PDB file of C-alpha atoms in Angstrom:
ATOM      1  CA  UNK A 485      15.529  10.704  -7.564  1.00 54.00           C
ATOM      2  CA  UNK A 486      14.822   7.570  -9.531  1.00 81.00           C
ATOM      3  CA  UNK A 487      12.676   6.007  -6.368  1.00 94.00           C
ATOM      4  CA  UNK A 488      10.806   6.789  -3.132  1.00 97.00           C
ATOM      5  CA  UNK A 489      13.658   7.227  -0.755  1.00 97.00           C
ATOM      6  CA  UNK A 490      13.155   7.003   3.101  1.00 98.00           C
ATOM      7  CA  UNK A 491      15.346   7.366   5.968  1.00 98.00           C
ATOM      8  CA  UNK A 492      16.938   6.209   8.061  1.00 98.00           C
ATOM      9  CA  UNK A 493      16.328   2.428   7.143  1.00 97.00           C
ATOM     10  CA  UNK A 494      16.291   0.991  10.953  1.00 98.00           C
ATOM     11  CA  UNK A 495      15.841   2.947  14.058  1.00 98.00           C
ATOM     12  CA  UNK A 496      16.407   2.161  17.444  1.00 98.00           C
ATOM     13  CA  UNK A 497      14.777   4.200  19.789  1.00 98.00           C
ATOM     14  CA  UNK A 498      13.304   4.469  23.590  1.00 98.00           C
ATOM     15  CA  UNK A 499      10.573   5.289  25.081  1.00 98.00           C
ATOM     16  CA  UNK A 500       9.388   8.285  25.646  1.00 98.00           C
ATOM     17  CA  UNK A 501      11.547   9.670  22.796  1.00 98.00           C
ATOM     18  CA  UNK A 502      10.673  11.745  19.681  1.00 98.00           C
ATOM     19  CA  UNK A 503      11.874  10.415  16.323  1.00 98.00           C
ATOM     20  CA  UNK A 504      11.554  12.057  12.731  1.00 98.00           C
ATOM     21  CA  UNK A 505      10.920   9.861   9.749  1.00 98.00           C
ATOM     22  CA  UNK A 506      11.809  11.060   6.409  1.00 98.00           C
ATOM     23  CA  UNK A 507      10.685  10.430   3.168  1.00 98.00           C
ATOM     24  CA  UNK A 508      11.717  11.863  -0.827  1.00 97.00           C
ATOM     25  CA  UNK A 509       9.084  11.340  -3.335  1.00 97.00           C
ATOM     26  CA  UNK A 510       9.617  10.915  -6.945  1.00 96.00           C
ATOM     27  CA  UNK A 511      10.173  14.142  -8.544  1.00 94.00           C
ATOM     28  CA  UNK A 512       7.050  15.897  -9.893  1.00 91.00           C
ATOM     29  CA  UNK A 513       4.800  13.446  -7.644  1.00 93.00           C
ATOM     30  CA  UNK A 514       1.711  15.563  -6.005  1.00 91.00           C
ATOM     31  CA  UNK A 515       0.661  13.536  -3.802  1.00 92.00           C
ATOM     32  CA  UNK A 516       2.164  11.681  -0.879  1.00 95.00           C
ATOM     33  CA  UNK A 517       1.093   8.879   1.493  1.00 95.00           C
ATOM     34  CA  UNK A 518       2.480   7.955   4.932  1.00 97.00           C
ATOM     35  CA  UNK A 519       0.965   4.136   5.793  1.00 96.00           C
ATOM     36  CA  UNK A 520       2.186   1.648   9.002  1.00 97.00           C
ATOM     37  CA  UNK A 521       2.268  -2.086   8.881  1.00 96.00           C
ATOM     38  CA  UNK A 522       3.112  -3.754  11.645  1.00 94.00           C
ATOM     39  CA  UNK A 523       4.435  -7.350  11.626  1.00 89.00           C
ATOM     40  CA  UNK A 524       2.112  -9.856   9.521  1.00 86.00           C
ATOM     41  CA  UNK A 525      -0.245  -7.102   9.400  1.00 89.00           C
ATOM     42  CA  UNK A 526      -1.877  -5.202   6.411  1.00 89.00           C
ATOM     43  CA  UNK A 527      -0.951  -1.359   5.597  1.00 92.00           C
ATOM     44  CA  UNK A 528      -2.531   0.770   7.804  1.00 93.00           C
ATOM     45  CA  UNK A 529      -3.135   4.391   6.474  1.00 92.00           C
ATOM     46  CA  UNK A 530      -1.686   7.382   8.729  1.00 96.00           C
ATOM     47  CA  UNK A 531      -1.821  10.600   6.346  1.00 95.00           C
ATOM     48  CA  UNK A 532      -2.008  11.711   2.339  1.00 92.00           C
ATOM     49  CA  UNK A 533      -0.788  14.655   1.318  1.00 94.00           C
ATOM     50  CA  UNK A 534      -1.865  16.012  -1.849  1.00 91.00           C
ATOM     51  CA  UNK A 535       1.106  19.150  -2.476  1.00 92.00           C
ATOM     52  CA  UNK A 536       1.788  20.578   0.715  1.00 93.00           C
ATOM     53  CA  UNK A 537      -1.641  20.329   2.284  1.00 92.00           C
ATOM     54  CA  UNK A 538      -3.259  17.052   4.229  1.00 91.00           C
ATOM     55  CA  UNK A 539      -6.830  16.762   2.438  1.00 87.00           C
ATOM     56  CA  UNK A 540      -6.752  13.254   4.989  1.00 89.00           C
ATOM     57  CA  UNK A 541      -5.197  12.494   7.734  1.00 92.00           C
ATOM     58  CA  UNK A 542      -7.628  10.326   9.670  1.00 91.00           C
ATOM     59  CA  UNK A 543      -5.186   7.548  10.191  1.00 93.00           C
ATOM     60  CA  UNK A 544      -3.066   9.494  12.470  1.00 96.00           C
ATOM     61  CA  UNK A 545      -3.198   7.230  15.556  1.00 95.00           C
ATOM     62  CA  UNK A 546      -3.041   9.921  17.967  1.00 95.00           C
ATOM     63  CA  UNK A 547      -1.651  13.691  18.560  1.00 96.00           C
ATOM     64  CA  UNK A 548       1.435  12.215  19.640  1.00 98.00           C
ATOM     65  CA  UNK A 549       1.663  11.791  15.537  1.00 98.00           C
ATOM     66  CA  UNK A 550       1.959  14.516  13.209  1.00 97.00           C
ATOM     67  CA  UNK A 551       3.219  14.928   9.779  1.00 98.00           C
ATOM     68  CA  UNK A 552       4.408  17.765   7.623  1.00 97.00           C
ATOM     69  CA  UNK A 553       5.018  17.962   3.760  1.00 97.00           C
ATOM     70  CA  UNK A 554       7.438  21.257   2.130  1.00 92.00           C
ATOM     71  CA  UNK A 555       7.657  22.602  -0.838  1.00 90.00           C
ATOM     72  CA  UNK A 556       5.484  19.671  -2.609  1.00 86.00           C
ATOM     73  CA  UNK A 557       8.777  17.605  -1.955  1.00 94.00           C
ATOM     74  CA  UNK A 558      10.001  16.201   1.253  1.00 97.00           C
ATOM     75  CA  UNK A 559       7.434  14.488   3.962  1.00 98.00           C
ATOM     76  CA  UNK A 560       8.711  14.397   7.934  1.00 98.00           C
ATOM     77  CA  UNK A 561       6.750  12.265  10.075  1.00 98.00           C
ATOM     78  CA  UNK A 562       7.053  13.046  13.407  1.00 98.00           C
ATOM     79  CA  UNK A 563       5.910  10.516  16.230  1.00 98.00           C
ATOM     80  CA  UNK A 564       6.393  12.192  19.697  1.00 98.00           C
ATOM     81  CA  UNK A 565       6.570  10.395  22.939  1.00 98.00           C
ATOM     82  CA  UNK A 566       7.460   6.949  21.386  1.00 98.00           C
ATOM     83  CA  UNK A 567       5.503   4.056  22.869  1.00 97.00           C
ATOM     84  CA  UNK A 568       6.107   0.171  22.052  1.00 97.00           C
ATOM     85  CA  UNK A 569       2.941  -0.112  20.289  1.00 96.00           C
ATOM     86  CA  UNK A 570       4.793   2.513  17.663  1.00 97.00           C
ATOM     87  CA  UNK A 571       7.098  -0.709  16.680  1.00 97.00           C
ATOM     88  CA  UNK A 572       5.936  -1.268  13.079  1.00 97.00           C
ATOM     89  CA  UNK A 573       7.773  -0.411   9.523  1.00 97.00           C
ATOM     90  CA  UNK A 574       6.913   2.725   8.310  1.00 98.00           C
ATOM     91  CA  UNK A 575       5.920   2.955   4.277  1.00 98.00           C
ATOM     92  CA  UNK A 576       5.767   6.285   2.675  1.00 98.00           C
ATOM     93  CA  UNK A 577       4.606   6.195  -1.115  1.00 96.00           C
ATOM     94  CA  UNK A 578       3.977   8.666  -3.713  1.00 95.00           C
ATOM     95  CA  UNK A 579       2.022   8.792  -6.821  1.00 92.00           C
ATOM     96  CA  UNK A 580       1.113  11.422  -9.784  1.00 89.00           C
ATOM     97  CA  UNK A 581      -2.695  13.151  -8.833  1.00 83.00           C
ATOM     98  CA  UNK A 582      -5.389  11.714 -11.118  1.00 76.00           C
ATOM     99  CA  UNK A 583      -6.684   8.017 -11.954  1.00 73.00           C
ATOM    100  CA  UNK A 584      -5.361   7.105 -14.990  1.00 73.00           C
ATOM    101  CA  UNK A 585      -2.923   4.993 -16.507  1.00 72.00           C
ATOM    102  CA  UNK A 586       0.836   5.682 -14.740  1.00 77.00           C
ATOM    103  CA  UNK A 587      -1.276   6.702 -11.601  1.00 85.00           C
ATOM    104  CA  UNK A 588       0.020   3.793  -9.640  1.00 90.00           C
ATOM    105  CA  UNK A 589       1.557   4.358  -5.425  1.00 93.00           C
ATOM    106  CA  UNK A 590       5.194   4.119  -5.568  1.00 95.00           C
ATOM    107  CA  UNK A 591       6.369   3.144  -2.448  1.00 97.00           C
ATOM    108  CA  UNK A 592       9.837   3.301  -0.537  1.00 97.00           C
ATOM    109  CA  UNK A 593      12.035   0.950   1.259  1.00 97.00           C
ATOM    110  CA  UNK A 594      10.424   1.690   4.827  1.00 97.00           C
ATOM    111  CA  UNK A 595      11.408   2.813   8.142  1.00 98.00           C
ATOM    112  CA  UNK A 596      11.569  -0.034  10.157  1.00 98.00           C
ATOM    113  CA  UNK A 597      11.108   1.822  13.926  1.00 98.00           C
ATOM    114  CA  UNK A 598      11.923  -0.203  16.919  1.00 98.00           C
ATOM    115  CA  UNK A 599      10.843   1.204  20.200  1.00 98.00           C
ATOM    116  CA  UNK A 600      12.524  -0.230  23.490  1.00 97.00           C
TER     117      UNK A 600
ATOM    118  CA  UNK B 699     -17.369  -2.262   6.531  1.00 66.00           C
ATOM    119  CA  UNK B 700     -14.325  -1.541   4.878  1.00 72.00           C
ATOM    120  CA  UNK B 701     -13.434  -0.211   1.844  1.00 88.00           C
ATOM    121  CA  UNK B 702     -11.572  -3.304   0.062  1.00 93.00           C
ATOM    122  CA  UNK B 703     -12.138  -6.704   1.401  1.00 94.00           C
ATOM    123  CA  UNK B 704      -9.563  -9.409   0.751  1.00 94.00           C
ATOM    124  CA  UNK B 705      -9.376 -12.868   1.916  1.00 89.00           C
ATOM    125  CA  UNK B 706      -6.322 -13.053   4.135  1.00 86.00           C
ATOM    126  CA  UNK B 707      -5.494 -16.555   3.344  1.00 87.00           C
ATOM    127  CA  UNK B 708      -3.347 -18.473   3.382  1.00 94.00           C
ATOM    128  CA  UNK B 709      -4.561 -19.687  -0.253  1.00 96.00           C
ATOM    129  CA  UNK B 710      -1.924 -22.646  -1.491  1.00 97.00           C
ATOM    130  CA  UNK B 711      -1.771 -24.079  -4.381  1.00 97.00           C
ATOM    131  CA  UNK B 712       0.351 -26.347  -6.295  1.00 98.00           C
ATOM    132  CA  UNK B 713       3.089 -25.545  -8.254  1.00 98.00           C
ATOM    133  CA  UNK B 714       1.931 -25.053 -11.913  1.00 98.00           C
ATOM    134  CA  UNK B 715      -1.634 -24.567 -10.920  1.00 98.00           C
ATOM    135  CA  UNK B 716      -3.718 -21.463 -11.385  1.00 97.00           C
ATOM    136  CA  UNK B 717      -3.642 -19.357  -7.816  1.00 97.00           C
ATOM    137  CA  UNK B 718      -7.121 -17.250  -7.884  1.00 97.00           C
ATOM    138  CA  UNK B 719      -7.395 -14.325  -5.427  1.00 97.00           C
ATOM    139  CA  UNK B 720     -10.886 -11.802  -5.359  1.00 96.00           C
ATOM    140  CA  UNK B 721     -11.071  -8.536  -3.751  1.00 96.00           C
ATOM    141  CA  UNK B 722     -14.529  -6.430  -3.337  1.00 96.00           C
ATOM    142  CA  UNK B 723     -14.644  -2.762  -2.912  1.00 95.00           C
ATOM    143  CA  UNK B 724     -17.141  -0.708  -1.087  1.00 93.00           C
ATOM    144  CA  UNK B 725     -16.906   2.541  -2.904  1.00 87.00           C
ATOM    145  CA  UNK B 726     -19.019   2.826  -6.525  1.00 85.00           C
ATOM    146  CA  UNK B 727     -16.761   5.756  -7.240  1.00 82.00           C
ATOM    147  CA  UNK B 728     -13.712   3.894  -7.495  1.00 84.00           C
ATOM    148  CA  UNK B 729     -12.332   4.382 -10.815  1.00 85.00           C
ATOM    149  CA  UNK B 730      -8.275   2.516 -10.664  1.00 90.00           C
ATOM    150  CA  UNK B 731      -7.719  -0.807  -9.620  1.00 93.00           C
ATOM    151  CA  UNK B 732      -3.972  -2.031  -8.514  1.00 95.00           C
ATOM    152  CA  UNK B 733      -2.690  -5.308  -7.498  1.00 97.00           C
ATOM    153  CA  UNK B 734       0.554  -5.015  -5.703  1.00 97.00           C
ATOM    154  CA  UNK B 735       3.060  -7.880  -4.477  1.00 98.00           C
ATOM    155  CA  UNK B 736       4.703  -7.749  -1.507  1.00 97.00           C
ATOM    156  CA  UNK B 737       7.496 -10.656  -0.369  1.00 96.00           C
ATOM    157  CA  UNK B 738       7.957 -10.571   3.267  1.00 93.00           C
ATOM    158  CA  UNK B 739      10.349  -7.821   4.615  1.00 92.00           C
ATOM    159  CA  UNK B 740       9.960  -6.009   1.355  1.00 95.00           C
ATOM    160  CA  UNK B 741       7.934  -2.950   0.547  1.00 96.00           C
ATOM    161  CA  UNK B 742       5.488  -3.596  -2.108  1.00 97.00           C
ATOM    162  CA  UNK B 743       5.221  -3.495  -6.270  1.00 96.00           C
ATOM    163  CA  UNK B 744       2.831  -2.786  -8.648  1.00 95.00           C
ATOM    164  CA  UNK B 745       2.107  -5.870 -10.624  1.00 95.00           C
ATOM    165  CA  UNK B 746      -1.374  -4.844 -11.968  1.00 94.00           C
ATOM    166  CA  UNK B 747      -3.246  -2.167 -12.952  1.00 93.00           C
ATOM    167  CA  UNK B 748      -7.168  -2.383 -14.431  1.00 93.00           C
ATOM    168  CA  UNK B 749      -9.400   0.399 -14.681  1.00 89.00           C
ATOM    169  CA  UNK B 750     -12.045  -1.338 -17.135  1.00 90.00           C
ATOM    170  CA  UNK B 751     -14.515  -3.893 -17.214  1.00 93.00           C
ATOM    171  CA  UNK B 752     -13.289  -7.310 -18.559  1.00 95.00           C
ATOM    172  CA  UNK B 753      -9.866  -8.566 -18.411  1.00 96.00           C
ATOM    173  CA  UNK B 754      -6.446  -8.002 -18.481  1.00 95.00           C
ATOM    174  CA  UNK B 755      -3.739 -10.533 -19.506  1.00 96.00           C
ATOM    175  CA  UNK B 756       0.413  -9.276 -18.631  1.00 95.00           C
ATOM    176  CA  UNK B 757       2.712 -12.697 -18.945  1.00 97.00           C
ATOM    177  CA  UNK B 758       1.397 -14.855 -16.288  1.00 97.00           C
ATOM    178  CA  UNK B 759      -1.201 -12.608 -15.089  1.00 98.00           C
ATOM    179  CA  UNK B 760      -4.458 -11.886 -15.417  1.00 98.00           C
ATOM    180  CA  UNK B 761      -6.431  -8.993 -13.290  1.00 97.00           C
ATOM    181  CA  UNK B 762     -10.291  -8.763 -13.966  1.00 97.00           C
ATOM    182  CA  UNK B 763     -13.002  -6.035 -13.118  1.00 96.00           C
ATOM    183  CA  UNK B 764     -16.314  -6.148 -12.207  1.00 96.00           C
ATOM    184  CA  UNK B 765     -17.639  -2.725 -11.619  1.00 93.00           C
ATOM    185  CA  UNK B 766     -21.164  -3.665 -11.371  1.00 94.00           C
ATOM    186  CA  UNK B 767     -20.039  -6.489  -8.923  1.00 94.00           C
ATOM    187  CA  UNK B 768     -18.026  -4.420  -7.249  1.00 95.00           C
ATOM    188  CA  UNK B 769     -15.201  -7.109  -7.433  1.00 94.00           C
ATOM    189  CA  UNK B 770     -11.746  -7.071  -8.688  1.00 97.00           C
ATOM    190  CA  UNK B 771      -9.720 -10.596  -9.347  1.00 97.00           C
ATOM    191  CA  UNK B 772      -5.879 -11.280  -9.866  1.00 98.00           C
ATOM    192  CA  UNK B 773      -4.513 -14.635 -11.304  1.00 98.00           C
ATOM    193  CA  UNK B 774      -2.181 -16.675 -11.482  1.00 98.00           C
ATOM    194  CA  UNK B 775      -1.398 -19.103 -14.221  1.00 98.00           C
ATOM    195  CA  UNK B 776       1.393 -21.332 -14.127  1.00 98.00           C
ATOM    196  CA  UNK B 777       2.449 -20.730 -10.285  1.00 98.00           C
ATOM    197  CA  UNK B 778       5.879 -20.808  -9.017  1.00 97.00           C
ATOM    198  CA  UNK B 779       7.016 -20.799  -5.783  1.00 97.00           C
ATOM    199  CA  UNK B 780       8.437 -17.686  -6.503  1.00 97.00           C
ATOM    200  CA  UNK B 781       5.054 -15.938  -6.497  1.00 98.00           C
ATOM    201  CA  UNK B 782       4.799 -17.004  -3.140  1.00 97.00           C
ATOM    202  CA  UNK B 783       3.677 -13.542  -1.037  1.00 97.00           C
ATOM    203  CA  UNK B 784       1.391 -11.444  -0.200  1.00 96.00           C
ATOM    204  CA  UNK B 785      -1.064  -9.928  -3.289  1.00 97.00           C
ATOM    205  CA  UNK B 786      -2.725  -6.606  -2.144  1.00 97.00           C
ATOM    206  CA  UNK B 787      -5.384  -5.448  -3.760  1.00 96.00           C
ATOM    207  CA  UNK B 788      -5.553  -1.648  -4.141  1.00 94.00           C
ATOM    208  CA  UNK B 789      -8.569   1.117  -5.510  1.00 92.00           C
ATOM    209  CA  UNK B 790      -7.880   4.721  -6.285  1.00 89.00           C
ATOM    210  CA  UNK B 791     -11.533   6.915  -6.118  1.00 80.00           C
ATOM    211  CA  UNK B 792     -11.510   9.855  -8.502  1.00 67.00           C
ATOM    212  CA  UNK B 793     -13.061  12.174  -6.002  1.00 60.00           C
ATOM    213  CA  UNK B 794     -10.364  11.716  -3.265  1.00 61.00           C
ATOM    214  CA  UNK B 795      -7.154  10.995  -5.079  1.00 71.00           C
ATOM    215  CA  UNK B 796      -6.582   8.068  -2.029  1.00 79.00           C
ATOM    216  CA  UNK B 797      -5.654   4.770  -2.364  1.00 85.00           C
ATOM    217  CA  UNK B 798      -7.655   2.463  -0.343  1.00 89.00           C
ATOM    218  CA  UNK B 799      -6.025  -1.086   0.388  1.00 92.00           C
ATOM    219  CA  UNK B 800      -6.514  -4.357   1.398  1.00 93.00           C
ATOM    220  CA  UNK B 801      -4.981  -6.247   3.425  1.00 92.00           C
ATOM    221  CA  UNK B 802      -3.956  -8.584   1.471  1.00 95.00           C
ATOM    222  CA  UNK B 803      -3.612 -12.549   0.532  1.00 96.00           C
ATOM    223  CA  UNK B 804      -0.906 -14.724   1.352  1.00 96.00           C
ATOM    224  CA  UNK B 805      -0.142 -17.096  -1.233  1.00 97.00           C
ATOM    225  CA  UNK B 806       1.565 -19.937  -0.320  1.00 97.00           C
ATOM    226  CA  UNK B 807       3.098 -21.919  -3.955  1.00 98.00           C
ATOM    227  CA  UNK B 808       4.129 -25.304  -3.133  1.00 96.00           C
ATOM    228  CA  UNK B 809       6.785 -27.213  -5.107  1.00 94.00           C
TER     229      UNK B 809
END
Protein backbone atom coordinates (compact mmCIF):
# COMPACT_ATOMS: atom_id res chain seq x y z
CA UNK A 1 0.00 0.00 0.00
CA UNK A 2 0.85 3.65 -0.36
CA UNK A 3 1.18 4.04 3.73
CA UNK A 4 1.68 2.20 7.04
CA UNK A 5 -1.75 0.85 7.63
CA UNK A 6 -2.92 -0.32 11.16
CA UNK A 7 -5.98 -1.76 12.47
CA UNK A 8 -8.47 -1.48 13.87
CA UNK A 9 -8.26 2.39 14.54
CA UNK A 10 -10.05 2.36 18.20
CA UNK A 11 -10.54 -0.57 20.40
CA UNK A 12 -12.58 -1.07 23.23
CA UNK A 13 -11.69 -3.77 25.30
CA UNK A 14 -11.88 -5.35 29.07
CA UNK A 15 -9.89 -6.56 31.28
CA UNK A 16 -8.50 -9.52 31.36
CA UNK A 17 -9.01 -9.85 27.58
CA UNK A 18 -6.57 -10.64 24.71
CA UNK A 19 -6.52 -8.23 21.77
CA UNK A 20 -4.46 -8.45 18.39
CA UNK A 21 -3.09 -5.31 16.85
CA UNK A 22 -2.30 -5.25 13.28
CA UNK A 23 -0.10 -3.46 11.26
CA UNK A 24 0.88 -3.39 7.00
CA UNK A 25 4.16 -1.92 6.24
CA UNK A 26 5.07 -0.24 3.10
CA UNK A 27 5.83 -2.69 0.51
CA UNK A 28 9.50 -3.74 0.23
CA UNK A 29 10.14 -2.19 3.89
CA UNK A 30 12.63 -4.66 5.99
CA UNK A 31 12.29 -3.53 8.93
CA UNK A 32 9.40 -2.90 11.29
CA UNK A 33 8.87 -1.11 14.62
CA UNK A 34 6.06 -1.53 17.17
CA UNK A 35 6.34 1.76 19.76
CA UNK A 36 3.48 2.89 22.67
CA UNK A 37 2.75 6.41 23.69
CA UNK A 38 0.56 6.94 26.15
CA UNK A 39 -1.29 10.26 26.65
CA UNK A 40 1.18 13.43 26.70
CA UNK A 41 3.85 10.98 26.80
CA UNK A 42 6.88 10.33 24.44
CA UNK A 43 7.11 7.02 22.15
CA UNK A 44 8.02 4.29 24.05
CA UNK A 45 9.78 1.41 22.08
CA UNK A 46 8.12 -2.24 22.40
CA UNK A 47 9.82 -4.38 19.47
CA UNK A 48 11.83 -3.96 15.85
CA UNK A 49 11.70 -6.38 13.53
CA UNK A 50 14.21 -6.47 10.94
CA UNK A 51 12.40 -9.26 8.11
CA UNK A 52 10.76 -11.76 10.04
CA UNK A 53 13.14 -11.99 12.97
CA UNK A 54 13.18 -9.58 16.34
CA UNK A 55 17.04 -8.56 16.52
CA UNK A 56 15.28 -6.21 19.71
CA UNK A 57 12.63 -6.54 21.56
CA UNK A 58 13.60 -5.14 24.94
CA UNK A 59 10.69 -2.81 25.14
CA UNK A 60 8.23 -5.51 25.50
CA UNK A 61 6.66 -4.51 28.85
CA UNK A 62 6.05 -7.89 29.97
CA UNK A 63 5.27 -11.66 28.68
CA UNK A 64 1.79 -10.77 28.67
CA UNK A 65 3.18 -8.91 25.25
CA UNK A 66 4.38 -10.62 22.32
CA UNK A 67 4.73 -9.80 18.75
CA UNK A 68 5.07 -11.71 15.53
CA UNK A 69 6.14 -10.52 11.96
CA UNK A 70 5.26 -13.08 8.49
CA UNK A 71 6.52 -13.27 5.48
CA UNK A 72 8.64 -9.83 5.88
CA UNK A 73 5.04 -8.24 5.59
CA UNK A 74 2.38 -8.13 8.17
CA UNK A 75 3.25 -7.43 12.12
CA UNK A 76 0.47 -8.82 14.91
CA UNK A 77 0.95 -7.54 18.25
CA UNK A 78 -0.53 -9.48 20.66
CA UNK A 79 -1.13 -8.10 24.33
CA UNK A 80 -2.67 -10.93 26.50
CA UNK A 81 -4.48 -10.43 29.70
CA UNK A 82 -5.29 -6.68 29.06
CA UNK A 83 -4.69 -4.46 32.08
CA UNK A 84 -5.62 -0.56 32.33
CA UNK A 85 -2.13 0.44 32.35
CA UNK A 86 -2.22 -1.12 28.51
CA UNK A 87 -4.48 2.17 27.65
CA UNK A 88 -2.08 4.02 25.32
CA UNK A 89 -2.11 4.45 21.25
CA UNK A 90 -0.26 1.99 19.64
CA UNK A 91 2.31 3.26 16.63
CA UNK A 92 3.72 0.73 14.33
CA UNK A 93 6.29 2.22 11.69
CA UNK A 94 8.37 0.87 9.03
CA UNK A 95 11.41 1.93 7.26
CA UNK A 96 13.92 0.58 4.37
CA UNK A 97 17.26 -1.26 6.33
CA UNK A 98 20.33 0.99 6.07
CA UNK A 99 21.14 4.78 7.09
CA UNK A 100 21.02 6.68 4.23
CA UNK A 101 19.07 9.12 2.52
CA UNK A 102 15.12 7.72 2.11
CA UNK A 103 15.92 5.71 5.37
CA UNK A 104 13.41 7.67 7.34
CA UNK A 105 10.43 5.58 10.01
CA UNK A 106 7.19 5.74 8.34
CA UNK A 107 4.69 5.49 10.73
CA UNK A 108 0.84 4.55 10.73
CA UNK A 109 -2.30 6.02 11.98
CA UNK A 110 -2.18 4.10 15.47
CA UNK A 111 -4.20 1.83 17.46
CA UNK A 112 -5.69 3.75 19.96
CA UNK A 113 -6.47 0.67 22.76
CA UNK A 114 -8.80 1.46 25.53
CA UNK A 115 -8.91 -1.00 28.33
CA UNK A 116 -12.02 -0.90 30.78
CA UNK B 1 21.23 8.03 30.56
CA UNK B 2 19.32 7.86 27.59
CA UNK B 3 20.01 7.69 24.23
CA UNK B 4 18.49 11.15 22.86
CA UNK B 5 17.81 13.86 25.29
CA UNK B 6 15.27 16.54 24.43
CA UNK B 7 13.98 19.33 26.39
CA UNK B 8 10.31 18.61 26.94
CA UNK B 9 9.24 22.14 26.99
CA UNK B 10 6.94 23.84 26.66
CA UNK B 11 9.28 26.32 24.53
CA UNK B 12 6.88 29.45 23.22
CA UNK B 13 7.65 31.82 21.17
CA UNK B 14 6.11 34.56 19.32
CA UNK B 15 4.61 34.43 16.20
CA UNK B 16 7.23 35.33 13.50
CA UNK B 17 10.10 34.63 15.78
CA UNK B 18 12.73 31.96 15.36
CA UNK B 19 11.61 28.71 17.67
CA UNK B 20 15.14 26.88 18.52
CA UNK B 21 14.93 23.28 19.80
CA UNK B 22 18.49 21.01 20.63
CA UNK B 23 18.62 17.39 21.06
CA UNK B 24 21.93 15.39 22.30
CA UNK B 25 22.55 11.82 21.57
CA UNK B 26 24.42 9.32 23.58
CA UNK B 27 25.56 6.94 20.95
CA UNK B 28 28.98 8.05 18.77
CA UNK B 29 27.80 5.50 16.25
CA UNK B 30 24.83 7.23 15.25
CA UNK B 31 25.04 7.93 11.69
CA UNK B 32 21.01 9.49 10.58
CA UNK B 33 19.46 12.20 12.24
CA UNK B 34 15.43 12.82 11.87
CA UNK B 35 13.26 15.47 13.16
CA UNK B 36 9.68 14.45 13.13
CA UNK B 37 6.41 16.60 13.92
CA UNK B 38 3.75 15.36 15.64
CA UNK B 39 0.25 17.57 16.24
CA UNK B 40 -1.63 16.17 19.06
CA UNK B 41 -3.80 13.04 18.27
CA UNK B 42 -1.79 12.54 15.15
CA UNK B 43 0.93 10.04 14.43
CA UNK B 44 4.07 11.68 13.50
CA UNK B 45 6.03 13.09 10.09
CA UNK B 46 9.26 13.36 8.95
CA UNK B 47 10.14 16.97 8.57
CA UNK B 48 13.99 16.61 8.68
CA UNK B 49 16.57 14.53 7.86
CA UNK B 50 20.63 15.38 8.44
CA UNK B 51 23.25 12.95 8.37
CA UNK B 52 26.29 15.53 8.03
CA UNK B 53 28.05 18.02 9.86
CA UNK B 54 26.86 21.65 9.24
CA UNK B 55 23.51 22.66 8.22
CA UNK B 56 20.59 22.06 6.46
CA UNK B 57 18.11 24.70 5.17
CA UNK B 58 14.28 23.09 3.66
CA UNK B 59 11.71 26.32 3.43
CA UNK B 60 11.40 27.41 6.91
CA UNK B 61 13.65 24.97 8.39
CA UNK B 62 16.83 24.51 9.34
CA UNK B 63 18.27 21.11 11.12
CA UNK B 64 22.04 21.26 12.20
CA UNK B 65 24.63 18.49 13.29
CA UNK B 66 27.20 18.37 15.57
CA UNK B 67 28.78 15.01 15.59
CA UNK B 68 31.65 15.91 17.67
CA UNK B 69 29.12 17.63 20.09
CA UNK B 70 27.03 15.03 19.96
CA UNK B 71 24.08 17.52 19.37
CA UNK B 72 21.51 17.82 16.76
CA UNK B 73 19.30 21.29 16.39
CA UNK B 74 15.95 21.99 14.45
CA UNK B 75 14.69 25.59 13.67
CA UNK B 76 12.30 27.49 13.11
CA UNK B 77 12.26 30.71 11.21
CA UNK B 78 9.31 32.67 10.73
CA UNK B 79 6.91 30.69 13.30
CA UNK B 80 3.31 30.20 12.85
CA UNK B 81 0.98 28.99 15.05
CA UNK B 82 0.59 26.31 12.85
CA UNK B 83 3.94 24.78 13.83
CA UNK B 84 2.60 24.57 17.09
CA UNK B 85 3.39 20.62 18.28
CA UNK B 86 5.49 18.43 19.36
CA UNK B 87 9.22 18.21 17.40
CA UNK B 88 10.86 14.75 18.07
CA UNK B 89 14.12 14.34 17.55
CA UNK B 90 15.13 10.94 16.13
CA UNK B 91 18.91 8.95 15.47
CA UNK B 92 19.28 5.85 13.40
CA UNK B 93 22.89 3.85 14.50
CA UNK B 94 24.39 1.97 11.58
CA UNK B 95 25.19 -1.04 13.65
CA UNK B 96 21.58 -1.69 14.88
CA UNK B 97 19.32 -0.46 12.15
CA UNK B 98 17.01 1.15 15.35
CA UNK B 99 15.70 4.32 15.68
CA UNK B 100 16.23 5.80 18.98
CA UNK B 101 13.82 8.80 19.96
CA UNK B 102 13.23 11.50 22.04
CA UNK B 103 10.68 12.48 23.64
CA UNK B 104 10.12 15.33 22.27
CA UNK B 105 9.45 19.36 22.55
CA UNK B 106 6.29 21.01 22.70
CA UNK B 107 6.22 24.12 20.93
CA UNK B 108 3.79 26.39 21.81
CA UNK B 109 3.53 29.50 18.68
CA UNK B 110 1.64 32.33 19.96
CA UNK B 111 -0.29 34.74 17.71
Amino acid sequence: GAGVSQSPSNKVTEKGKDVELRCDPISGHTALYWYRQSLGQGLEFLIYFQGNSAPDKSGLPSDRFSAERTGGSVSTLTIQRTQQEDSAVYLCASSLTGVGRNTEAFFGQGTRLTVV
Amino acid sequence: QKEVEQNSGPLSVPEGAIASLNCTYSDRGSQSFFWYRQYSGKSPELIMFIYSNGDKEDGRFTAQLNKASQYVSLLIRDSQPSDSATYLCAVKVGNFNKFYFGSGTKLNVKP
